[in-house]
Tab-separated table of C-alpha atoms and ligand atoms in Angstrom:
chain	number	residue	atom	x	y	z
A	1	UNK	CA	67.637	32.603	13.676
A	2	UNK	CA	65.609	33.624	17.049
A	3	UNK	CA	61.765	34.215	17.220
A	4	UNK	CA	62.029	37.630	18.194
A	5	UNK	CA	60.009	38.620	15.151
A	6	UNK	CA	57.051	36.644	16.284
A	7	UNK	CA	57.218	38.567	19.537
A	8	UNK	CA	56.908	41.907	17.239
A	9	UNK	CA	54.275	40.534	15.407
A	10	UNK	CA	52.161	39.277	18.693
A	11	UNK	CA	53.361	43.108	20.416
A	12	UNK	CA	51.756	44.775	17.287
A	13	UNK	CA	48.325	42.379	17.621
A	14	UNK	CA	47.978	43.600	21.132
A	15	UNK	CA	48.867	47.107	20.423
A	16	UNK	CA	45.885	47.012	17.665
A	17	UNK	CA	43.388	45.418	20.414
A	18	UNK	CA	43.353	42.038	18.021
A	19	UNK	CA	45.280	39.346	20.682
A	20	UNK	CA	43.251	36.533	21.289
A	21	UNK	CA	43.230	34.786	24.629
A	22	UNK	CA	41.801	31.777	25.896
A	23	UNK	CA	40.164	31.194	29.258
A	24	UNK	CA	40.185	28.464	30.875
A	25	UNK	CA	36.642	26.301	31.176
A	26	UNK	CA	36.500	24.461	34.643
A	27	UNK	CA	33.090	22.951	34.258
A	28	UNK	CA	31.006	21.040	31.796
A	29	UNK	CA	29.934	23.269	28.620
A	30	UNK	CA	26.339	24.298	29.631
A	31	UNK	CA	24.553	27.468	30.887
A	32	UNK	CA	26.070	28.279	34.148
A	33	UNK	CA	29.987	27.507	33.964
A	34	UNK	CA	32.865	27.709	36.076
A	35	UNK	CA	35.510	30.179	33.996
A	36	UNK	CA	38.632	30.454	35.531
A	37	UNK	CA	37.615	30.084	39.066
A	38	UNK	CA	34.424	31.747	39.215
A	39	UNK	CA	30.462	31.292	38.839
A	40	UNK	CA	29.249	32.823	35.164
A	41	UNK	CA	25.991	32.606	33.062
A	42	UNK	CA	27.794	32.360	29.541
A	43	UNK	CA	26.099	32.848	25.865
A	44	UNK	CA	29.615	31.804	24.098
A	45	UNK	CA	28.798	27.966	23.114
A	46	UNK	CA	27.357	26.488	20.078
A	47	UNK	CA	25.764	23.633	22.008
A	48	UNK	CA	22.029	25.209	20.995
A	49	UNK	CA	20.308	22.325	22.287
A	50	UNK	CA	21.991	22.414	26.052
A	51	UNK	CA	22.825	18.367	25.041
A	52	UNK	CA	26.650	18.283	25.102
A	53	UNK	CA	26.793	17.199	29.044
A	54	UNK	CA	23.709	15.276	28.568
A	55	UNK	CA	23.947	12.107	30.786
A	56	UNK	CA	21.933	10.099	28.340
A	57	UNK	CA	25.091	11.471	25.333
A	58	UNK	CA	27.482	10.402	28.320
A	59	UNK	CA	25.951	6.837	29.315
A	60	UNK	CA	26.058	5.667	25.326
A	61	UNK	CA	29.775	7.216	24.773
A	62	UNK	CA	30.716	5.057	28.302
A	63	UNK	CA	28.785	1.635	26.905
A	64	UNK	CA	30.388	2.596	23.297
A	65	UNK	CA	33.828	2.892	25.312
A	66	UNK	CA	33.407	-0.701	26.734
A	67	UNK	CA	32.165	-2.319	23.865
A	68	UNK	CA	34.621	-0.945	21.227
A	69	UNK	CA	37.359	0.152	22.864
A	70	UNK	CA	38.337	4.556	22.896
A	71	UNK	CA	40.495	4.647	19.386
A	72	UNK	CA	39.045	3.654	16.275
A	73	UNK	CA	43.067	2.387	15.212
A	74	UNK	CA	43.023	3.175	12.564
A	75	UNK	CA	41.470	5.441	9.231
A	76	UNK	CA	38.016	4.536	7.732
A	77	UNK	CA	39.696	2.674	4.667
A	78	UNK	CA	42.101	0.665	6.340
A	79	UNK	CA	40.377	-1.099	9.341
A	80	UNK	CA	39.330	2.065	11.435
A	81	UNK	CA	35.304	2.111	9.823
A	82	UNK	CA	33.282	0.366	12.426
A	83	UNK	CA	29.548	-0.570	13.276
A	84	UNK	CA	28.935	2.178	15.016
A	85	UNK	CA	30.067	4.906	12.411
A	86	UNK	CA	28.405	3.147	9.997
A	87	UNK	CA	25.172	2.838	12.022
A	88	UNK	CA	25.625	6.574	12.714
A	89	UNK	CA	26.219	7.271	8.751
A	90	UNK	CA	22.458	5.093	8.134
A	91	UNK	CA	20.689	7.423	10.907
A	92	UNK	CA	22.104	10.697	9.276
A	93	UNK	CA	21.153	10.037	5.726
A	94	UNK	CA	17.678	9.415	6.992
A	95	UNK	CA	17.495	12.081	9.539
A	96	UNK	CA	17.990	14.587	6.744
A	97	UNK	CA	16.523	12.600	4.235
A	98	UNK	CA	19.344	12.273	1.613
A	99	UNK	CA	20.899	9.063	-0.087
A	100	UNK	CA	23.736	8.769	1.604
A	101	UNK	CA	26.130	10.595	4.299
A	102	UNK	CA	29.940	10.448	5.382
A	103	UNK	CA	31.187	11.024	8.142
A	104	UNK	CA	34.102	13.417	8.894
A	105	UNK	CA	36.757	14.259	12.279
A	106	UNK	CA	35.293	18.173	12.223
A	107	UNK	CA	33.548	20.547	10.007
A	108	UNK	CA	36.558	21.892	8.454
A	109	UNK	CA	37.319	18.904	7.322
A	110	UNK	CA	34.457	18.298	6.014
A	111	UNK	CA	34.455	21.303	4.217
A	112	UNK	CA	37.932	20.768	3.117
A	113	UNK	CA	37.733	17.389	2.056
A	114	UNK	CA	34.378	17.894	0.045
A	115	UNK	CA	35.149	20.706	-2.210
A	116	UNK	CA	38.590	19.779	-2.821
A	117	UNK	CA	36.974	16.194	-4.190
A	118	UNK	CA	34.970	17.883	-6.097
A	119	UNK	CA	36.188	20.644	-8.460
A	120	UNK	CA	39.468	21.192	-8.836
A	121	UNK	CA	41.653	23.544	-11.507
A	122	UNK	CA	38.745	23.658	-14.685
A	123	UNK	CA	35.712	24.475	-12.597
A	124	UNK	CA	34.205	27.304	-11.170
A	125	UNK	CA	33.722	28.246	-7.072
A	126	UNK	CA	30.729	30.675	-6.204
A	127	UNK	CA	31.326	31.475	-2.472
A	128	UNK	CA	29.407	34.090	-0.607
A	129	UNK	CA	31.824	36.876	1.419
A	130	UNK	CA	30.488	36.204	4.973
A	131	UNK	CA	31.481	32.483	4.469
A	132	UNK	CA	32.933	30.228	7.089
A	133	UNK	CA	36.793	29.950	7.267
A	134	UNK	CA	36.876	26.293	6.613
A	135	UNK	CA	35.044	26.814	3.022
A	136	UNK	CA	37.139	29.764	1.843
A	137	UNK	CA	40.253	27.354	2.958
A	138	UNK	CA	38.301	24.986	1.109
A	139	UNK	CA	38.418	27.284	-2.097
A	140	UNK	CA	41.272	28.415	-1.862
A	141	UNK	CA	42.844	24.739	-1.539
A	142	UNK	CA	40.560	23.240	-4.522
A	143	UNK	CA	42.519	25.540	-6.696
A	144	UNK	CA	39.078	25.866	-8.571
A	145	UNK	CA	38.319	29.686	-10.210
A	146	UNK	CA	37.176	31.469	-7.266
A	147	UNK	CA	34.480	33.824	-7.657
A	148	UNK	CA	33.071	35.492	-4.284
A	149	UNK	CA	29.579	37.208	-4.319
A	150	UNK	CA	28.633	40.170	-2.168
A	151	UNK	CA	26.987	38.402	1.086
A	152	UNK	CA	23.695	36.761	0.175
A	153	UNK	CA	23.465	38.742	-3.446
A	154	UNK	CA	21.276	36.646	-5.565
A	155	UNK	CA	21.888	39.112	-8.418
A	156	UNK	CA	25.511	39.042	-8.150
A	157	UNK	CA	25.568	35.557	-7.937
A	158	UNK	CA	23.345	35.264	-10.675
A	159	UNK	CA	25.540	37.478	-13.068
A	160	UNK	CA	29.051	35.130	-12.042
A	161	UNK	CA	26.946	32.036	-13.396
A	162	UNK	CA	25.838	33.496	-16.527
A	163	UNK	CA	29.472	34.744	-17.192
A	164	UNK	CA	30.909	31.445	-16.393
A	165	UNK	CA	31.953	29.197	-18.931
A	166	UNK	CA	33.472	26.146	-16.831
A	167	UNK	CA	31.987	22.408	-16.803
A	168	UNK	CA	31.714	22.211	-13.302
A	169	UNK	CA	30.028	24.886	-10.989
A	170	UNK	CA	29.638	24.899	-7.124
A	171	UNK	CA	27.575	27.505	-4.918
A	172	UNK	CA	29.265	27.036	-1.646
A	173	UNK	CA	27.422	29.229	1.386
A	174	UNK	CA	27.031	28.982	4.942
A	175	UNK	CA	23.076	28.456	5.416
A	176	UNK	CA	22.832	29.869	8.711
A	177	UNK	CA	25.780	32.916	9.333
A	178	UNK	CA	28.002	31.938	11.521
A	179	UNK	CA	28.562	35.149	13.132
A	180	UNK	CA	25.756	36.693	11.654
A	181	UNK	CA	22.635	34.461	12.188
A	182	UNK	CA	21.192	35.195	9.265
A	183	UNK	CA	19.754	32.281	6.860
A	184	UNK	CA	21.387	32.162	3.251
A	185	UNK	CA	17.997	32.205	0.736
A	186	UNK	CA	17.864	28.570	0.142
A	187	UNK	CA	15.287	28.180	-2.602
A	188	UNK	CA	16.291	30.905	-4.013
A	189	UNK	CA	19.759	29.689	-4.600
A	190	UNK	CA	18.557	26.470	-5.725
A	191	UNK	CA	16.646	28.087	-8.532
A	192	UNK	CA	19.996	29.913	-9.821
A	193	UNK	CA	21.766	25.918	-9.354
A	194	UNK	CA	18.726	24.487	-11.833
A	195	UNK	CA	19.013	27.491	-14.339
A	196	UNK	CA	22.950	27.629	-14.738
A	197	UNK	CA	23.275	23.755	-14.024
A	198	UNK	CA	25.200	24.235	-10.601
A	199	UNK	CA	25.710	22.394	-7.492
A	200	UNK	CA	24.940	23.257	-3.775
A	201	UNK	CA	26.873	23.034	-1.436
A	202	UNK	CA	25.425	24.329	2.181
A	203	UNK	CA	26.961	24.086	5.218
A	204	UNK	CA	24.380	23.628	7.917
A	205	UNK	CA	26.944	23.648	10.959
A	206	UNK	CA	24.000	26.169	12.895
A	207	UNK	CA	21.182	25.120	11.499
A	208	UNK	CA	21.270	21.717	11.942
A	209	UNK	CA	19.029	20.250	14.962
A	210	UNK	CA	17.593	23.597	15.407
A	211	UNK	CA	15.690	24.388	12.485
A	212	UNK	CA	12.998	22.716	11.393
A	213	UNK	CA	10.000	20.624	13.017
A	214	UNK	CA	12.311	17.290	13.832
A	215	UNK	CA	15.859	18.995	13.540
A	216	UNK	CA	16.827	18.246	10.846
A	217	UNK	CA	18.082	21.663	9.906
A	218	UNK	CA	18.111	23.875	6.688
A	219	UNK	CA	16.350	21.750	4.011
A	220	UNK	CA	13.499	20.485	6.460
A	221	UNK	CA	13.392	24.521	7.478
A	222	UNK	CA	12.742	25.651	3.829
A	223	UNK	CA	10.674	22.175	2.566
A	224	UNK	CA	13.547	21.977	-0.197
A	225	UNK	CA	15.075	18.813	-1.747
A	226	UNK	CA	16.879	18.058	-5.345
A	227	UNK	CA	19.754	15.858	-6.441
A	228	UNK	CA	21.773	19.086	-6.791
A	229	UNK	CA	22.398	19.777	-3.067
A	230	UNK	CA	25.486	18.700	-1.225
A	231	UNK	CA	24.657	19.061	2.623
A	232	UNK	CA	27.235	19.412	5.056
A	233	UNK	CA	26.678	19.939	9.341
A	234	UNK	CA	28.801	19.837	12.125
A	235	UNK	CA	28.147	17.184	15.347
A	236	UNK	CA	29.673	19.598	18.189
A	237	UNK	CA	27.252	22.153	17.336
A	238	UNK	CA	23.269	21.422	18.394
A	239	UNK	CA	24.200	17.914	18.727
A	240	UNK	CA	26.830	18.460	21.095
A	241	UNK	CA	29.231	16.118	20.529
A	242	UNK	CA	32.013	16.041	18.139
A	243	UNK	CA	32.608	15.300	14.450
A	244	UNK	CA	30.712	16.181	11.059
A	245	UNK	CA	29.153	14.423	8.079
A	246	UNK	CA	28.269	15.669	4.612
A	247	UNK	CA	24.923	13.782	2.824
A	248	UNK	CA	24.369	13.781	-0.799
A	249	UNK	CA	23.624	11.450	-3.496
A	250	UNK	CA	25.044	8.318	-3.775
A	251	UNK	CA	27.886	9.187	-6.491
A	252	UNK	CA	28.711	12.032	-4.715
A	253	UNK	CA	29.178	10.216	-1.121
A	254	UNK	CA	31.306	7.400	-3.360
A	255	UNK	CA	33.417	10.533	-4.875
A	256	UNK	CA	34.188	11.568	-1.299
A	257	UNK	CA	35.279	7.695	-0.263
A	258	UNK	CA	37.679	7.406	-3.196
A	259	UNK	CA	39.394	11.067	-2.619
A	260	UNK	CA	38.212	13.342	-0.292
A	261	UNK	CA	41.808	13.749	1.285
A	262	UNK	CA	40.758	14.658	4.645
A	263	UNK	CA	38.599	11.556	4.879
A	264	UNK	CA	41.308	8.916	3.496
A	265	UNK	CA	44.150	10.466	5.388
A	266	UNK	CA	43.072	10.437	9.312
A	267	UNK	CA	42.162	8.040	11.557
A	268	UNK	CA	38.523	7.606	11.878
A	269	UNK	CA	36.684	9.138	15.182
A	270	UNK	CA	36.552	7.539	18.395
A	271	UNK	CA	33.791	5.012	17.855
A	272	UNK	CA	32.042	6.187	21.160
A	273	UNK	CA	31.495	9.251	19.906
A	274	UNK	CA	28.811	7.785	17.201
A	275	UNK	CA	26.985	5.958	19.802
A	276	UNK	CA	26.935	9.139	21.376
A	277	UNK	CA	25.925	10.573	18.454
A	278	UNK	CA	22.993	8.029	17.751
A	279	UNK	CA	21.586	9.021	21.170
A	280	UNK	CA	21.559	12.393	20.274
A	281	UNK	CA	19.775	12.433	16.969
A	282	UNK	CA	17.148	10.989	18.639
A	283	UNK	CA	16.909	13.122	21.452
A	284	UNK	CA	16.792	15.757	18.740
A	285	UNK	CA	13.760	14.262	16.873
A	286	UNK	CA	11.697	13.757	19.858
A	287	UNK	CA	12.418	16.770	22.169
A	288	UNK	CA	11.164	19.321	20.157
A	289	UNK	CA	10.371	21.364	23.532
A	290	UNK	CA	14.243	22.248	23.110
A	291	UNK	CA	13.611	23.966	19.735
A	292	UNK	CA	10.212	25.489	21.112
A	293	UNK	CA	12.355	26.983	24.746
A	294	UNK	CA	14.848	27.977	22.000
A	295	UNK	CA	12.370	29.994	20.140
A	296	UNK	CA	10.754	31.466	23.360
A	297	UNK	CA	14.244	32.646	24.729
A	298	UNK	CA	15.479	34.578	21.418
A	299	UNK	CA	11.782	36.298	21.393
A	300	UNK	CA	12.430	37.159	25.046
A	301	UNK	CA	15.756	38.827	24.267
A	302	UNK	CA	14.615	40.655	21.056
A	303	UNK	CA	11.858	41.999	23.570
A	304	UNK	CA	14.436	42.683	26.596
A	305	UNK	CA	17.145	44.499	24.073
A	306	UNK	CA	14.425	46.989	22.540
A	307	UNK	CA	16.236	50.811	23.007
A	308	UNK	CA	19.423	49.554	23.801
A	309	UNK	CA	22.063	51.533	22.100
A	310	UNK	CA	23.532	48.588	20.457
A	311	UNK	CA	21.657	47.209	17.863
A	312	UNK	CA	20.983	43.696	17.367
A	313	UNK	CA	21.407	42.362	14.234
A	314	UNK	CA	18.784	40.797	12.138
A	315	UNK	CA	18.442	37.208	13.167
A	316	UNK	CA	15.924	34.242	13.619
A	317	UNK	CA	18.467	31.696	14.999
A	318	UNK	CA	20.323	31.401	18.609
A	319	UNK	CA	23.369	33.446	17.045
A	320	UNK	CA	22.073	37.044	18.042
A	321	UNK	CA	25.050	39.206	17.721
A	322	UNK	CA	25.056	42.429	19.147
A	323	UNK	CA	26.902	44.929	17.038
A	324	UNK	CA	29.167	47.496	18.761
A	325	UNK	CA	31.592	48.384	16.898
A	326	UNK	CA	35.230	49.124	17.548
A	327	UNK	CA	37.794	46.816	19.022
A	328	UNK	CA	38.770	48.447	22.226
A	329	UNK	CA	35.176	49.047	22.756
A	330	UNK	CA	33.863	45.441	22.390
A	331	UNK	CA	36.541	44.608	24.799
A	332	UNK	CA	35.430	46.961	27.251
A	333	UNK	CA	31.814	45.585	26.920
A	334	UNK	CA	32.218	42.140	27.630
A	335	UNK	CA	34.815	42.252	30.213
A	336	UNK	CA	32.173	44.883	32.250
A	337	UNK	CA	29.503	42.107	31.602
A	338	UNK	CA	31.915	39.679	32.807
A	339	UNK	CA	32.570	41.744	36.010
A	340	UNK	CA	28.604	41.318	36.327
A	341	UNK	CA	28.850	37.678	35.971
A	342	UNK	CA	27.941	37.311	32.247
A	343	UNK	CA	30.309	35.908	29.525
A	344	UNK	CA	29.802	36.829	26.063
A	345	UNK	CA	32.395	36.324	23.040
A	346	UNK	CA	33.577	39.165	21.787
A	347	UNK	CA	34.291	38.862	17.831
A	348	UNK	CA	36.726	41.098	15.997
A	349	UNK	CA	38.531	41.017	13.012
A	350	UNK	CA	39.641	38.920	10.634
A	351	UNK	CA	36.798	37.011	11.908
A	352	UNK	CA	34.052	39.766	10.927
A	353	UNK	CA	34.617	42.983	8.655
A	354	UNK	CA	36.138	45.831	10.449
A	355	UNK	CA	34.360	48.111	12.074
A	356	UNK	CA	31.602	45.357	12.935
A	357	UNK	CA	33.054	44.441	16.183
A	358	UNK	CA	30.270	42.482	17.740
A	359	UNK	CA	29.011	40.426	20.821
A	360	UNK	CA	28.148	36.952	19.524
A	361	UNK	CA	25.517	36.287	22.032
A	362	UNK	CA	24.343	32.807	21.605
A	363	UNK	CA	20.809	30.828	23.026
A	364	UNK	CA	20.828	27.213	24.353
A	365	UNK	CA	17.759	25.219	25.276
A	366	UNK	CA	20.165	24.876	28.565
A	367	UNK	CA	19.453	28.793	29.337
A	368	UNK	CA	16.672	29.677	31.619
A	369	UNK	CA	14.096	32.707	31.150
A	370	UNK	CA	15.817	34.053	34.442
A	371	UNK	CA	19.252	33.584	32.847
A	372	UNK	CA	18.088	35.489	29.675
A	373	UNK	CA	16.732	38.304	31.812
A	374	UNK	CA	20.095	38.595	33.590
A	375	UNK	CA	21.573	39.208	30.064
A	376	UNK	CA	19.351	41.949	29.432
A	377	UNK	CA	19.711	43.509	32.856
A	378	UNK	CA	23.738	43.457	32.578
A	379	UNK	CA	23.264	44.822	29.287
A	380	UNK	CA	20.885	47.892	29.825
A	381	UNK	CA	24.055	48.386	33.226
A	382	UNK	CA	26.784	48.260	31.167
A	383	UNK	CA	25.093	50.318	28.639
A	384	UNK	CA	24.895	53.278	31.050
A	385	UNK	CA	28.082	52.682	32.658
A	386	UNK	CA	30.325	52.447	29.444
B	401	LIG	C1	31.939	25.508	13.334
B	401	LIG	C2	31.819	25.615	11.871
B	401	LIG	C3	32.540	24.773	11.024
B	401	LIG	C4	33.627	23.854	11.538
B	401	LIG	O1	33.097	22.796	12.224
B	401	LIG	P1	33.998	22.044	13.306
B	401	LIG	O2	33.340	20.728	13.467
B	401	LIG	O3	33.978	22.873	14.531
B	401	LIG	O4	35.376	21.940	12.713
B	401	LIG	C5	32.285	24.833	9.668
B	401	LIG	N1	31.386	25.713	9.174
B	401	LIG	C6	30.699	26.558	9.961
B	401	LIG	C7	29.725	27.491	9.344
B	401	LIG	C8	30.909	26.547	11.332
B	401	LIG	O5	30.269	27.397	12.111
């Protein structure tokens, strides 16, 4: 048997403007980068708070190095759990102010390993459409009934509840859109979770670090709390390092010990990364000049975009995506910005609905006004020229 099928298949991608390809990153993961050889302002990375080359983030992951060695060795419940992922675990519980957190390798296993732990075959799955991958894996995986409501419907939603009869219920939802920007109603949801006895499940990965007065994301963002939610945010994101944790109550945390699968079943993180991580979160708390230049920058682009043909879409956060349209076209966009010196993601389906091709342009507290205002300026050229 040969792999020439494969080679249809990727020919037939290509030929429908879908192949993905990678470039290649030279430089550290900031503002200005080195891509494949040459000089670019870029809007593609998640790190919203410019901290992933930070050289306080890099001086604690070099001291964590020397004091515990690069590999953990080994998973969390065998002899892989050590003081500084457990320190880390402390910090994050009280950062968002829950009983307890976990930590996890990444988000999607987070994401993974939490709803699979929690309902299985005889309970119910509420997932909004625009969710992340990782939590319709998650779903899917959890073998739970699987009920998807029309992106951020509260009245769809709230008819799937009434009509359910199973023992357990979970609202899974993105809070903050991955490639929409757009925050998932919060309070509102957690009304629906009290009426129809439901959990919560909300995965902060975007909002965590950003919103709110100290970071701490979501929850701090809408002044919510109750026993009923199940937070989960990524640490490559704002935080910029690596890694993710869900926080809940106590039992819940326990649950995820004894047999979330993705927790048991890998070796724990480099323990360097949660020193890493412990200098971070407090950077976080006390810079809040990174959330304020954050804020500043996204009004500035709103402003600089007005009359452009492409519309942005309707978004508080750092994820502004710029909605063009078709494939081929979104293509054409970015690599003419790119020509300019200005690297944007282009998104395209599966990944968004068709038809929605998009520019995900992302903010950092690492951008300058001046490299904002070359966004804009590429963007009103390319405009013309296209
Ligand atoms: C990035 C992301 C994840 C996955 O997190 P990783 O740590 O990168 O694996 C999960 N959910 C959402 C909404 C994300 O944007």
């Amino acid at each position: 048997m040969s792999f020439d099928d494969l080679a249809t298949d990727l020919s037939a991608l290509a030929a429908r403007g879908l192949r993905r390809q990678r470039r290649l990153l030279e430089s550290a993961q900031s503002a200005r980068v080195i891509v494949d050889g040459r000089d670019y302002v870029a809007f593609c990375s998640n790190d919203y708070l410019g901290l992933a080359a930070d050289p306080r983030l890099i001086e604690a992951a070099c001291n964590g190095a020397r004091n515990a060695g690069v590999g953990a060795g080994a998973s969390h419940l065998i002899l892989g759990h050590t003081a500084s992922h457990q320190r880390l675990e402390v910090a994050l519980a009280k950062f968002v102010q829950l009983p307890g957190a976990l930590l996890f390798s990444t988000g999607y296993m987070a994401n993974i390993g939490a709803v699979t732990a929690l309902v299985g075959r005889h309970d119910a799955l509420f997932s909004d459409k625009l969710n992340h991958a990782s939590l319709n894996d998650a779903a899917l995986l959890s073998r739970a009934n699987l009920k998807r409501y029309a992106h951020c419907d509260l009245g769809a939603l709230e008819r799937l509840l009434a009509a359910s009869t199973a023992q357990r219920k979970l609202v899974i939802t993105d809070a903050v859109f991955s490639m929409d920007g757009d925050l998932a109603p919060v309070p509102q949801l957690l009304d629906l979770c009290d009426r129809f006895d439901a959990w919560l499940l909300l995965d902060d990965a975007h909002g965590f670090g950003v919103l709110g007065a100290t970071g701490g994301g979501v929850l701090e963002h809408f002044k919510v709390a109750s026993p009923r939610i199940i937070y989960m945010a990524t640490l490559g994101k704002a935080a910029g390092v690596a890694g993710a944790f869900v926080a809940a109550s106590a039992d819940v945390i326990e649950t995820l010990i004894q047999s979330a699968r993705t927790y048991i079943y890998t070796t724990a993180t480099p323990p360097m990364l949660s020193d890493a991580l412990l200098a971070s979160l407090d950077i976080i708390a006390r810079e809040t000049w990174r959330r304020d230049l954050l804020s500043q920058l996204i009004m500035q682009l709103k402003t600089g975009l007005t009359g452009l043909r492409w519309q942005l879409m309707t978004s508080s956060t750092a994820i502004q995506p710029l909605i063009i349209g078709g494939n081929a076209e979104v293509m054409r966009v970015a690599a003419a910005l790119a020509e300019r010196g200005v690297l944007v993601p282009a998104i395209r389906p599966p990944t968004v609905p068709a038809g929605s091709a998009r520019l995900r342009i992302s903010l950092s507290g690492a951008h300058t006004s001046e490299d904002v205002d070359r966004l804009i300026e590429a963007l009103h050229a390319v405009a013309k020229a296209v």
